[in-house]
mmCIF file of C-alpha atoms and ligand atoms in Angstrom:
data_model
loop_
_atom_site.group_PDB
_atom_site.id
_atom_site.type_symbol
_atom_site.label_atom_id
_atom_site.label_comp_id
_atom_site.label_asym_id
_atom_site.label_seq_id
_atom_site.Cartn_x
_atom_site.Cartn_y
_atom_site.Cartn_z
ATOM 1 C CA MET A 3 0.000 0.000 0.000
ATOM 2 C CA LEU A 4 1.714 3.200 -1.203
ATOM 3 C CA VAL A 5 0.650 6.293 0.761
ATOM 4 C CA LEU A 6 1.413 9.889 -0.179
ATOM 5 C CA GLY A 7 1.826 11.967 2.994
ATOM 6 C CA ILE A 8 1.384 15.751 3.042
ATOM 7 C CA GLU A 9 2.388 18.032 5.938
ATOM 8 C CA THR A 10 1.910 21.820 6.067
ATOM 9 C CA SER A 11 0.816 22.441 9.671
ATOM 10 C CA CYS A 12 3.447 25.099 10.411
ATOM 11 C CA ASP A 13 6.436 26.308 8.411
ATOM 12 C CA GLU A 14 7.604 23.189 6.573
ATOM 13 C CA THR A 15 6.067 22.193 3.248
ATOM 14 C CA ALA A 16 6.543 18.439 3.171
ATOM 15 C CA ALA A 17 5.550 15.448 1.050
ATOM 16 C CA ALA A 18 6.608 11.813 1.316
ATOM 17 C CA LEU A 19 5.917 8.401 -0.132
ATOM 18 C CA VAL A 20 5.790 5.525 2.342
ATOM 19 C CA ALA A 21 5.099 1.909 1.427
ATOM 20 C CA ASP A 22 3.070 -0.278 3.809
ATOM 21 C CA GLY A 23 3.418 2.248 6.638
ATOM 22 C CA LYS A 24 7.090 1.401 7.129
ATOM 23 C CA ASP A 25 9.336 1.856 4.075
ATOM 24 C CA ILE A 26 10.198 5.474 3.294
ATOM 25 C CA LEU A 27 10.644 5.846 -0.476
ATOM 26 C CA SER A 28 11.039 9.630 -0.316
ATOM 27 C CA ASN A 29 10.702 12.330 2.334
ATOM 28 C CA ILE A 30 10.921 15.891 1.008
ATOM 29 C CA VAL A 31 10.914 18.882 3.362
ATOM 30 C CA ALA A 32 10.975 22.378 1.835
ATOM 31 C CA THR A 33 11.850 24.711 4.687
ATOM 32 C CA GLN A 34 10.880 28.365 4.918
ATOM 33 C CA PHE A 35 14.230 29.228 6.466
ATOM 34 C CA ASP A 36 14.633 32.406 4.382
ATOM 35 C CA LEU A 37 11.292 33.778 5.617
ATOM 36 C CA LEU A 38 11.968 32.796 9.232
ATOM 37 C CA LYS A 39 15.278 34.575 9.135
ATOM 38 C CA LYS A 40 13.727 37.690 7.646
ATOM 39 C CA TYR A 41 10.826 37.905 10.114
ATOM 40 C CA GLY A 42 12.512 36.317 13.164
ATOM 41 C CA GLY A 43 9.846 33.628 13.441
ATOM 42 C CA VAL A 44 6.790 32.131 11.781
ATOM 43 C CA VAL A 45 4.234 34.612 10.419
ATOM 44 C CA PRO A 46 1.158 32.388 9.871
ATOM 45 C CA GLU A 47 -0.264 34.255 6.872
ATOM 46 C CA ILE A 48 3.087 34.430 5.092
ATOM 47 C CA ALA A 49 3.859 30.777 5.881
ATOM 48 C CA ALA A 50 0.485 29.734 4.414
ATOM 49 C CA ARG A 51 1.121 31.718 1.253
ATOM 50 C CA ARG A 52 4.542 30.096 0.834
ATOM 51 C CA HIS A 53 2.947 26.649 1.268
ATOM 52 C CA THR A 54 0.685 27.374 -1.718
ATOM 53 C CA GLU A 55 3.769 28.209 -3.810
ATOM 54 C CA LEU A 56 5.723 25.125 -2.732
ATOM 55 C CA ILE A 57 3.192 22.320 -2.311
ATOM 56 C CA GLY A 58 2.910 21.298 -5.983
ATOM 57 C CA TYR A 59 6.682 21.135 -6.484
ATOM 58 C CA THR A 60 7.164 19.323 -3.182
ATOM 59 C CA VAL A 61 4.685 16.567 -4.091
ATOM 60 C CA GLU A 62 6.285 16.260 -7.538
ATOM 61 C CA GLU A 63 9.725 15.956 -5.995
ATOM 62 C CA ALA A 64 8.522 13.282 -3.564
ATOM 63 C CA LEU A 65 7.153 11.268 -6.515
ATOM 64 C CA ASP A 66 10.329 11.772 -8.614
ATOM 65 C CA LYS A 67 12.674 10.842 -5.791
ATOM 66 C CA ALA A 68 10.719 7.632 -5.188
ATOM 67 C CA GLY A 69 10.645 6.861 -8.922
ATOM 68 C CA LYS A 70 6.831 6.803 -8.821
ATOM 69 C CA THR A 71 3.916 8.643 -10.432
ATOM 70 C CA LEU A 72 0.455 9.449 -9.110
ATOM 71 C CA ASP A 73 -0.694 6.250 -10.845
ATOM 72 C CA ASP A 74 1.229 4.287 -8.212
ATOM 73 C CA VAL A 75 -0.222 6.133 -5.193
ATOM 74 C CA GLU A 76 -3.001 4.239 -3.375
ATOM 75 C CA ALA A 77 -4.009 6.699 -0.624
ATOM 76 C CA VAL A 78 -3.366 10.272 0.522
ATOM 77 C CA ALA A 79 -2.763 11.167 4.182
ATOM 78 C CA VAL A 80 -2.583 14.787 5.318
ATOM 79 C CA SER A 81 -2.071 16.722 8.567
ATOM 80 C CA SER A 82 -5.524 18.141 9.205
ATOM 81 C CA MET A 83 -5.514 18.502 12.991
ATOM 82 C CA GLN A 84 -3.318 20.719 15.167
ATOM 83 C CA GLY A 85 -1.411 23.593 13.632
ATOM 84 C CA LEU A 86 -1.871 26.986 12.008
ATOM 85 C CA ILE A 87 -5.281 27.109 10.351
ATOM 86 C CA GLY A 88 -4.226 28.752 7.071
ATOM 87 C CA CYS A 89 -1.225 26.439 6.770
ATOM 88 C CA LEU A 90 -3.254 23.283 7.433
ATOM 89 C CA MET A 91 -5.792 24.393 4.819
ATOM 90 C CA VAL A 92 -3.173 24.449 2.043
ATOM 91 C CA GLY A 93 -2.107 20.837 2.683
ATOM 92 C CA VAL A 94 -5.692 19.632 3.057
ATOM 93 C CA ALA A 95 -6.758 21.381 -0.173
ATOM 94 C CA ALA A 96 -3.863 19.771 -2.055
ATOM 95 C CA ALA A 97 -4.621 16.332 -0.585
ATOM 96 C CA LYS A 98 -8.327 16.637 -1.408
ATOM 97 C CA SER A 99 -7.538 17.640 -5.002
ATOM 98 C CA ILE A 100 -5.315 14.596 -5.530
ATOM 99 C CA SER A 101 -7.794 12.318 -3.777
ATOM 100 C CA TYR A 102 -10.711 13.590 -5.895
ATOM 101 C CA ALA A 103 -8.833 13.605 -9.214
ATOM 102 C CA ARG A 104 -7.460 10.095 -8.698
ATOM 103 C CA GLY A 105 -10.311 8.520 -6.732
ATOM 104 C CA LEU A 106 -7.985 7.750 -3.811
ATOM 105 C CA PRO A 107 -8.918 7.372 -0.134
ATOM 106 C CA LEU A 108 -8.131 10.487 1.926
ATOM 107 C CA ILE A 109 -7.066 10.244 5.577
ATOM 108 C CA GLY A 110 -6.883 13.252 7.919
ATOM 109 C CA VAL A 111 -4.087 12.843 10.477
ATOM 110 C CA HIS A 112 -3.465 14.566 13.802
ATOM 111 C CA HIS A 113 -0.044 16.214 13.552
ATOM 112 C CA VAL A 114 1.031 14.938 16.992
ATOM 113 C CA GLU A 115 0.009 11.402 16.091
ATOM 114 C CA GLY A 116 2.344 11.846 13.132
ATOM 115 C CA HIS A 117 5.224 12.599 15.533
ATOM 116 C CA ILE A 118 4.337 9.476 17.502
ATOM 117 C CA PHE A 119 4.474 7.400 14.306
ATOM 118 C CA ALA A 120 7.888 8.895 13.456
ATOM 119 C CA ASN A 121 9.198 6.779 16.297
ATOM 120 C CA ARG A 122 7.400 3.681 14.935
ATOM 121 C CA LEU A 123 9.026 4.291 11.537
ATOM 122 C CA SER A 124 12.477 4.354 13.154
ATOM 123 C CA ASN A 125 11.766 1.572 15.670
ATOM 124 C CA PRO A 126 9.292 -0.994 14.302
ATOM 125 C CA ASP A 127 9.808 -3.017 17.521
ATOM 126 C CA LEU A 128 8.556 -0.184 19.795
ATOM 127 C CA PRO A 129 6.344 -2.127 22.241
ATOM 128 C CA PHE A 130 2.859 -1.309 23.584
ATOM 129 C CA PRO A 131 1.909 -0.117 26.085
ATOM 130 C CA HIS A 132 4.493 2.597 26.697
ATOM 131 C CA VAL A 133 4.853 6.147 27.940
ATOM 132 C CA CYS A 134 5.428 8.723 25.204
ATOM 133 C CA LEU A 135 6.905 12.188 25.594
ATOM 134 C CA THR A 136 6.189 14.419 22.586
ATOM 135 C CA VAL A 137 8.267 17.587 22.713
ATOM 136 C CA SER A 138 8.229 20.055 19.840
ATOM 137 C CA GLY A 139 7.894 23.749 19.079
ATOM 138 C CA GLY A 140 4.142 23.596 19.595
ATOM 139 C CA HIS A 141 3.633 20.735 22.057
ATOM 140 C CA THR A 142 4.802 19.172 25.267
ATOM 141 C CA LEU A 143 2.663 16.112 25.913
ATOM 142 C CA LEU A 144 3.204 13.178 28.235
ATOM 143 C CA LEU A 145 1.031 10.296 27.081
ATOM 144 C CA TYR A 146 0.188 6.781 28.147
ATOM 145 C CA VAL A 147 -0.035 4.847 24.874
ATOM 146 C CA LYS A 148 -2.016 1.723 25.650
ATOM 147 C CA GLU A 149 -2.040 0.376 22.108
ATOM 148 C CA GLU A 150 -1.743 1.727 18.573
ATOM 149 C CA SER A 151 -3.573 5.080 18.331
ATOM 150 C CA SER A 152 -4.963 4.900 21.891
ATOM 151 C CA TYR A 153 -3.745 7.825 23.967
ATOM 152 C CA GLU A 154 -4.312 8.925 27.549
ATOM 153 C CA LEU A 155 -2.998 12.390 28.320
ATOM 154 C CA LEU A 156 -0.988 12.387 31.559
ATOM 155 C CA GLY A 157 0.335 15.937 31.421
ATOM 156 C CA THR A 158 1.005 18.902 29.189
ATOM 157 C CA THR A 159 2.616 22.316 29.369
ATOM 158 C CA LEU A 160 0.820 25.078 31.222
ATOM 159 C CA ASP A 161 2.563 27.781 29.162
ATOM 160 C CA ASP A 162 5.417 27.523 26.626
ATOM 161 C CA ALA A 163 6.137 24.242 24.857
ATOM 162 C CA ALA A 164 9.653 22.855 25.428
ATOM 163 C CA GLY A 165 10.766 23.761 21.885
ATOM 164 C CA GLU A 166 9.245 27.214 22.248
ATOM 165 C CA ALA A 167 11.353 27.763 25.384
ATOM 166 C CA PHE A 168 14.445 26.719 23.409
ATOM 167 C CA ASP A 169 13.497 29.053 20.549
ATOM 168 C CA LYS A 170 12.729 32.063 22.745
ATOM 169 C CA THR A 171 15.858 31.622 24.860
ATOM 170 C CA ALA A 172 18.016 31.256 21.750
ATOM 171 C CA LYS A 173 16.461 34.377 20.282
ATOM 172 C CA PHE A 174 17.189 36.292 23.474
ATOM 173 C CA LEU A 175 20.789 35.036 23.534
ATOM 174 C CA GLY A 176 21.132 36.134 19.908
ATOM 175 C CA ILE A 177 21.878 32.625 18.580
ATOM 176 C CA LEU A 178 18.663 32.032 16.658
ATOM 177 C CA TYR A 179 18.605 29.879 13.552
ATOM 178 C CA ALA A 180 22.120 28.557 13.400
ATOM 179 C CA ASP A 181 22.139 27.278 9.854
ATOM 180 C CA ARG A 182 18.994 25.315 9.138
ATOM 181 C CA ASN A 183 15.342 25.459 9.933
ATOM 182 C CA THR A 184 15.636 23.611 13.230
ATOM 183 C CA GLY A 185 14.795 26.639 15.309
ATOM 184 C CA GLY A 186 16.799 27.876 18.257
ATOM 185 C CA GLY A 187 16.830 24.376 19.747
ATOM 186 C CA ARG A 188 19.592 23.117 17.547
ATOM 187 C CA ALA A 189 21.585 26.344 18.057
ATOM 188 C CA ILE A 190 21.413 25.870 21.855
ATOM 189 C CA ASP A 191 22.218 22.164 21.497
ATOM 190 C CA GLU A 192 25.361 22.921 19.481
ATOM 191 C CA LEU A 193 26.554 25.817 21.638
ATOM 192 C CA SER A 194 25.948 23.776 24.814
ATOM 193 C CA ARG A 195 28.545 21.228 23.752
ATOM 194 C CA LYS A 196 31.190 23.892 24.447
ATOM 195 C CA GLY A 197 29.658 24.927 27.772
ATOM 196 C CA ASP A 198 29.441 23.745 31.388
ATOM 197 C CA ARG A 199 25.933 22.517 32.153
ATOM 198 C CA LEU A 200 26.480 22.972 35.888
ATOM 199 C CA ALA A 201 27.703 26.590 35.610
ATOM 200 C CA PHE A 202 24.323 28.120 36.486
ATOM 201 C CA ASN A 203 21.631 26.578 38.632
ATOM 202 C CA PHE A 204 18.426 27.515 36.812
ATOM 203 C CA PRO A 205 15.085 26.480 38.328
ATOM 204 C CA ARG A 206 13.513 23.116 37.431
ATOM 205 C CA PRO A 207 9.860 24.213 37.080
ATOM 206 C CA MET A 208 7.174 21.772 38.278
ATOM 207 C CA LEU A 209 9.791 19.112 39.041
ATOM 208 C CA ARG A 210 8.433 18.390 42.493
ATOM 209 C CA ASN A 211 4.831 19.013 41.521
ATOM 210 C CA LYS A 212 2.856 15.756 41.757
ATOM 211 C CA THR A 213 1.142 16.254 38.383
ATOM 212 C CA TYR A 214 2.677 15.408 35.035
ATOM 213 C CA ASP A 215 2.276 18.963 33.792
ATOM 214 C CA PHE A 216 5.163 21.163 32.715
ATOM 215 C CA SER A 217 5.924 24.881 32.700
ATOM 216 C CA PHE A 218 8.844 26.461 30.872
ATOM 217 C CA SER A 219 8.108 30.155 30.660
ATOM 218 C CA GLY A 220 9.506 30.931 34.161
ATOM 219 C CA LEU A 221 12.745 29.161 33.284
ATOM 220 C CA LYS A 222 13.163 31.294 30.176
ATOM 221 C CA THR A 223 12.470 34.409 32.286
ATOM 222 C CA SER A 224 15.082 33.436 34.855
ATOM 223 C CA VAL A 225 17.688 33.124 32.084
ATOM 224 C CA ILE A 226 16.721 36.597 30.853
ATOM 225 C CA ASN A 227 16.858 38.081 34.376
ATOM 226 C CA MET A 228 20.234 36.524 35.144
ATOM 227 C CA PHE A 229 21.554 37.784 31.806
ATOM 228 C CA LYS A 230 20.390 41.340 32.526
ATOM 229 C CA ASP A 231 21.740 41.257 36.106
ATOM 230 C CA ARG A 232 25.165 40.244 34.839
ATOM 231 C CA ILE A 233 25.145 43.043 32.271
ATOM 232 C CA ALA A 234 24.199 45.554 35.001
ATOM 233 C CA ALA A 235 27.001 44.221 37.234
ATOM 234 C CA GLY A 236 29.522 44.410 34.374
ATOM 235 C CA LYS A 237 30.133 40.630 34.540
ATOM 236 C CA LYS A 238 31.084 38.383 31.615
ATOM 237 C CA LEU A 239 28.337 36.598 29.664
ATOM 238 C CA PRO A 240 29.522 33.041 29.071
ATOM 239 C CA LEU A 241 26.944 32.175 26.404
ATOM 240 C CA ALA A 242 27.914 28.508 26.093
ATOM 241 C CA ASP A 243 27.606 27.982 29.862
ATOM 242 C CA ILE A 244 24.254 29.777 29.964
ATOM 243 C CA ALA A 245 22.937 27.719 27.026
ATOM 244 C CA ALA A 246 24.176 24.436 28.541
ATOM 245 C CA SER A 247 22.728 25.242 31.989
ATOM 246 C CA PHE A 248 19.358 26.243 30.509
ATOM 247 C CA GLN A 249 19.275 23.074 28.395
ATOM 248 C CA GLU A 250 20.146 20.968 31.442
ATOM 249 C CA ALA A 251 17.209 22.409 33.400
ATOM 250 C CA VAL A 252 14.755 21.562 30.578
ATOM 251 C CA VAL A 253 16.247 18.098 30.122
ATOM 252 C CA ASP A 254 16.148 17.370 33.866
ATOM 253 C CA VAL A 255 12.442 18.130 34.134
ATOM 254 C CA LEU A 256 11.548 16.141 31.000
ATOM 255 C CA VAL A 257 13.545 13.068 32.015
ATOM 256 C CA VAL A 258 12.504 12.982 35.685
ATOM 257 C CA LYS A 259 8.791 13.432 34.992
ATOM 258 C CA THR A 260 8.708 10.917 32.139
ATOM 259 C CA LEU A 261 10.458 8.272 34.216
ATOM 260 C CA ARG A 262 8.182 8.969 37.158
ATOM 261 C CA ALA A 263 5.208 8.304 34.874
ATOM 262 C CA ALA A 264 6.834 5.114 33.525
ATOM 263 C CA ASP A 265 7.359 3.966 37.097
ATOM 264 C CA GLU A 266 3.815 4.738 38.226
ATOM 265 C CA TYR A 267 2.291 2.982 35.193
ATOM 266 C CA GLY A 268 4.714 0.045 35.439
ATOM 267 C CA MET A 269 6.050 0.711 31.921
ATOM 268 C CA LYS A 270 9.287 -0.803 30.698
ATOM 269 C CA ALA A 271 9.400 1.307 27.518
ATOM 270 C CA VAL A 272 9.540 5.038 26.871
ATOM 271 C CA SER A 273 9.206 6.788 23.510
ATOM 272 C CA VAL A 274 10.519 10.334 23.024
ATOM 273 C CA THR A 275 9.493 12.187 19.886
ATOM 274 C CA GLY A 276 9.025 15.650 18.266
ATOM 275 C CA GLY A 277 11.611 18.272 17.254
ATOM 276 C CA VAL A 278 13.204 18.524 20.712
ATOM 277 C CA SER A 279 13.860 14.766 20.715
ATOM 278 C CA ALA A 280 16.758 15.600 18.352
ATOM 279 C CA ASN A 281 18.520 17.249 21.307
ATOM 280 C CA SER A 282 21.791 15.445 21.995
ATOM 281 C CA ARG A 283 21.788 16.069 25.757
ATOM 282 C CA LEU A 284 18.142 14.993 26.079
ATOM 283 C CA ARG A 285 19.007 11.752 24.318
ATOM 284 C CA SER A 286 22.054 10.981 26.463
ATOM 285 C CA ALA A 287 20.278 11.916 29.724
ATOM 286 C CA PHE A 288 17.314 9.673 28.830
ATOM 287 C CA GLU A 289 19.630 6.828 27.862
ATOM 288 C CA ASP A 290 21.522 7.024 31.175
ATOM 289 C CA ALA A 291 18.411 7.396 33.349
ATOM 290 C CA CYS A 292 16.516 4.632 31.533
ATOM 291 C CA ALA A 293 19.486 2.247 31.677
ATOM 292 C CA ALA A 294 19.694 2.794 35.440
ATOM 293 C CA LYS A 295 16.015 1.836 35.790
ATOM 294 C CA GLY A 296 15.965 -1.029 33.291
ATOM 295 C CA VAL A 297 13.612 0.869 30.968
ATOM 296 C CA ALA A 298 14.057 0.825 27.172
ATOM 297 C CA VAL A 299 14.043 4.228 25.469
ATOM 298 C CA TYR A 300 13.254 4.868 21.800
ATOM 299 C CA PHE A 301 13.956 7.950 19.651
ATOM 300 C CA PRO A 302 13.174 8.649 15.987
ATOM 301 C CA SER A 303 16.148 8.948 13.636
ATOM 302 C CA LEU A 304 17.251 12.592 13.482
ATOM 303 C CA SER A 305 15.629 13.292 10.104
ATOM 304 C CA LEU A 306 12.247 12.187 11.492
ATOM 305 C CA CYS A 307 12.304 14.241 14.720
ATOM 306 C CA THR A 308 11.241 17.557 13.204
ATOM 307 C CA ASP A 309 8.187 18.037 10.991
ATOM 308 C CA ASN A 310 8.052 15.768 7.945
ATOM 309 C CA ALA A 311 5.444 14.007 5.839
ATOM 310 C CA ALA A 312 6.704 10.424 6.164
ATOM 311 C CA MET A 313 5.358 10.353 9.721
ATOM 312 C CA ILE A 314 1.962 11.577 8.437
ATOM 313 C CA ALA A 315 1.880 8.870 5.754
ATOM 314 C CA ALA A 316 2.708 6.218 8.387
ATOM 315 C CA ALA A 317 -0.002 7.419 10.794
ATOM 316 C CA GLY A 318 -2.503 7.662 7.919
ATOM 317 C CA HIS A 319 -1.650 4.136 6.779
ATOM 318 C CA ALA A 320 -2.402 2.737 10.262
ATOM 319 C CA ARG A 321 -5.810 4.438 10.297
ATOM 320 C CA LEU A 322 -6.580 3.314 6.750
ATOM 321 C CA MET A 323 -5.769 -0.282 7.725
ATOM 322 C CA ARG A 324 -8.433 0.038 10.409
ATOM 323 C CA GLY A 325 -10.931 1.320 7.838
ATOM 324 C CA GLU A 326 -10.794 4.969 8.930
ATOM 325 C CA VAL A 327 -11.198 7.101 5.811
ATOM 326 C CA SER A 328 -12.002 10.810 6.009
ATOM 327 C CA GLY A 329 -13.710 11.675 2.739
ATOM 328 C CA LEU A 330 -13.781 14.945 0.842
ATOM 329 C CA ARG A 331 -15.637 16.794 3.605
ATOM 330 C CA LEU A 332 -12.470 16.661 5.729
ATOM 331 C CA ASN A 333 -12.010 19.905 7.648
ATOM 332 C CA VAL A 334 -9.007 21.397 9.406
ATOM 333 C CA VAL A 335 -9.029 21.576 13.218
ATOM 334 C CA PRO A 336 -6.280 23.909 14.493
ATOM 335 C CA ASN A 337 -6.696 22.880 18.149
ATOM 336 C CA SER A 338 -7.611 19.274 18.491
ATOM 337 C CA PRO A 339 -6.920 17.121 21.555
ATOM 338 C CA LEU A 340 -5.132 13.886 20.770
ATOM 339 C CA GLU A 341 -6.915 11.986 23.496
ATOM 340 C CA GLY A 342 -10.094 10.290 22.329
ATOM 341 C CA LEU A 343 -9.035 10.348 18.668
ATOM 342 C CA ASP A 344 -9.747 6.623 18.580
ATOM 343 C CA GLU A 345 -13.390 7.201 19.455
ATOM 344 C CA ARG A 346 -13.951 10.355 17.398
ATOM 345 C CA ASP A 347 -15.171 10.569 13.867
ATOM 346 C CA ILE A 348 -12.136 11.779 11.910
ATOM 347 C CA ASN A 349 -14.185 13.183 9.063
HETATM 348 O O1 LIG B 422 8.366 18.987 15.640
HETATM 349 P P1 LIG B 422 8.792 20.313 15.138
HETATM 350 O O2 LIG B 422 9.521 20.356 13.813
HETATM 351 O O3 LIG B 422 7.607 21.313 14.996
HETATM 352 C C1 LIG B 422 6.467 21.339 15.817
HETATM 353 O O4 LIG B 422 5.609 20.428 15.697
HETATM 354 O O5 LIG B 422 6.396 22.276 16.630
HETATM 355 O O6 LIG B 422 9.700 20.936 16.281
HETATM 356 C C2 LIG B 422 10.371 22.131 16.122
HETATM 357 C C3 LIG B 422 11.030 22.437 17.433
HETATM 358 C C4 LIG B 422 11.630 23.831 17.487
HETATM 359 O O7 LIG B 422 11.159 24.483 18.649
HETATM 360 C C5 LIG B 422 13.129 23.568 17.548
HETATM 361 O O8 LIG B 422 13.833 24.550 18.293
HETATM 362 C C6 LIG B 422 13.181 22.235 18.243
HETATM 363 O O9 LIG B 422 12.091 21.510 17.705
HETATM 364 N N1 LIG B 422 14.450 21.527 17.990
HETATM 365 C C7 LIG B 422 15.345 21.275 18.960
HETATM 366 C C8 LIG B 422 16.456 20.643 18.324
HETATM 367 N N2 LIG B 422 16.172 20.532 16.987
HETATM 368 C C9 LIG B 422 14.928 21.076 16.803
HETATM 369 N N3 LIG B 422 15.331 21.539 20.276
HETATM 370 C C10 LIG B 422 16.402 21.175 21.008
HETATM 371 N N4 LIG B 422 17.493 20.590 20.467
HETATM 372 C C11 LIG B 422 17.560 20.294 19.151
HETATM 373 N N5 LIG B 422 18.651 19.696 18.636
HETATM 374 ZN ZN1 LIG B 423 5.575 18.999 14.680
#
């Protein structure tokens, strides 16, 4: 079963061809790096307009790279839930057009479920049930995944998402957008390798709180306040140490809370996914903490951590195999909870 995946929920125009929900034949991501650089972040209206310019070429490139034509495609899966409304609409309109013109089944996919399937693509042996941490620019979700596509929300962020905290802190430190469209997260990750993660003791928000919720906006503010205090006192600003200490605080909270959830639910497997799961320190801290507790930890390969369409094709394939087809009345839902997706009508 060859599925064409389409992803336009934020600032990446992406198309991919995935066979049988597991073999990636092509995975094209056209970034809007030039626009991000110019405007210092995502401007929803401008991002949507750029999607309309890029979507046709991106789908064509995905077909070419895979050595396929539309005649070979058997279904179209598209991000239709969770994201910027105008951006989602471009992908859904493109997917509907192809579905209608070719008489192909259309499957609307929740963007976060796509991130969860990115880990399945990289680790076909990922067991159920498990605890899943999805950390990206738009989401911080701790989930109990009982079985395929069955999610119970354990906790979420009360303010900034983890990736958003990385992006805002990087922007403040003046290290935004190192070289590619991986946000400030990758810039902080790279700079942190030259820094001392114990140099500054930033707060670990919500660490001792009994819930599985997170909060990152206070942490970002304490970095800003410390930065300003040092300027006022005429002290040096060791950027690499600040970046590494900030990153360590985020990583600490994410690892401790996820493992606490795994412990409480008796889980022997943890899945970490989303753009922030590319973070090298997050990966090594999870590996060490999980090894100490005898818990297996799974990450997507680096190219599947950030937004892409292969993960959407894989999630769409799983739903199609269960007979869940959306139809041409598919609508976009910018804010859609992931929980209960298994019981909801995805039309
Ligand atoms: O999953 P994604 O592409 O988009 C959303 O669904 O939001 O995630 C993008 C986020 C950005 O906030 C970016 O800064 C972060 O992932 N990110 C990282 C790294 N690479 C990307 N954060 C920390 N370390 C990284 N290496
Ligand atoms: Zn995403």
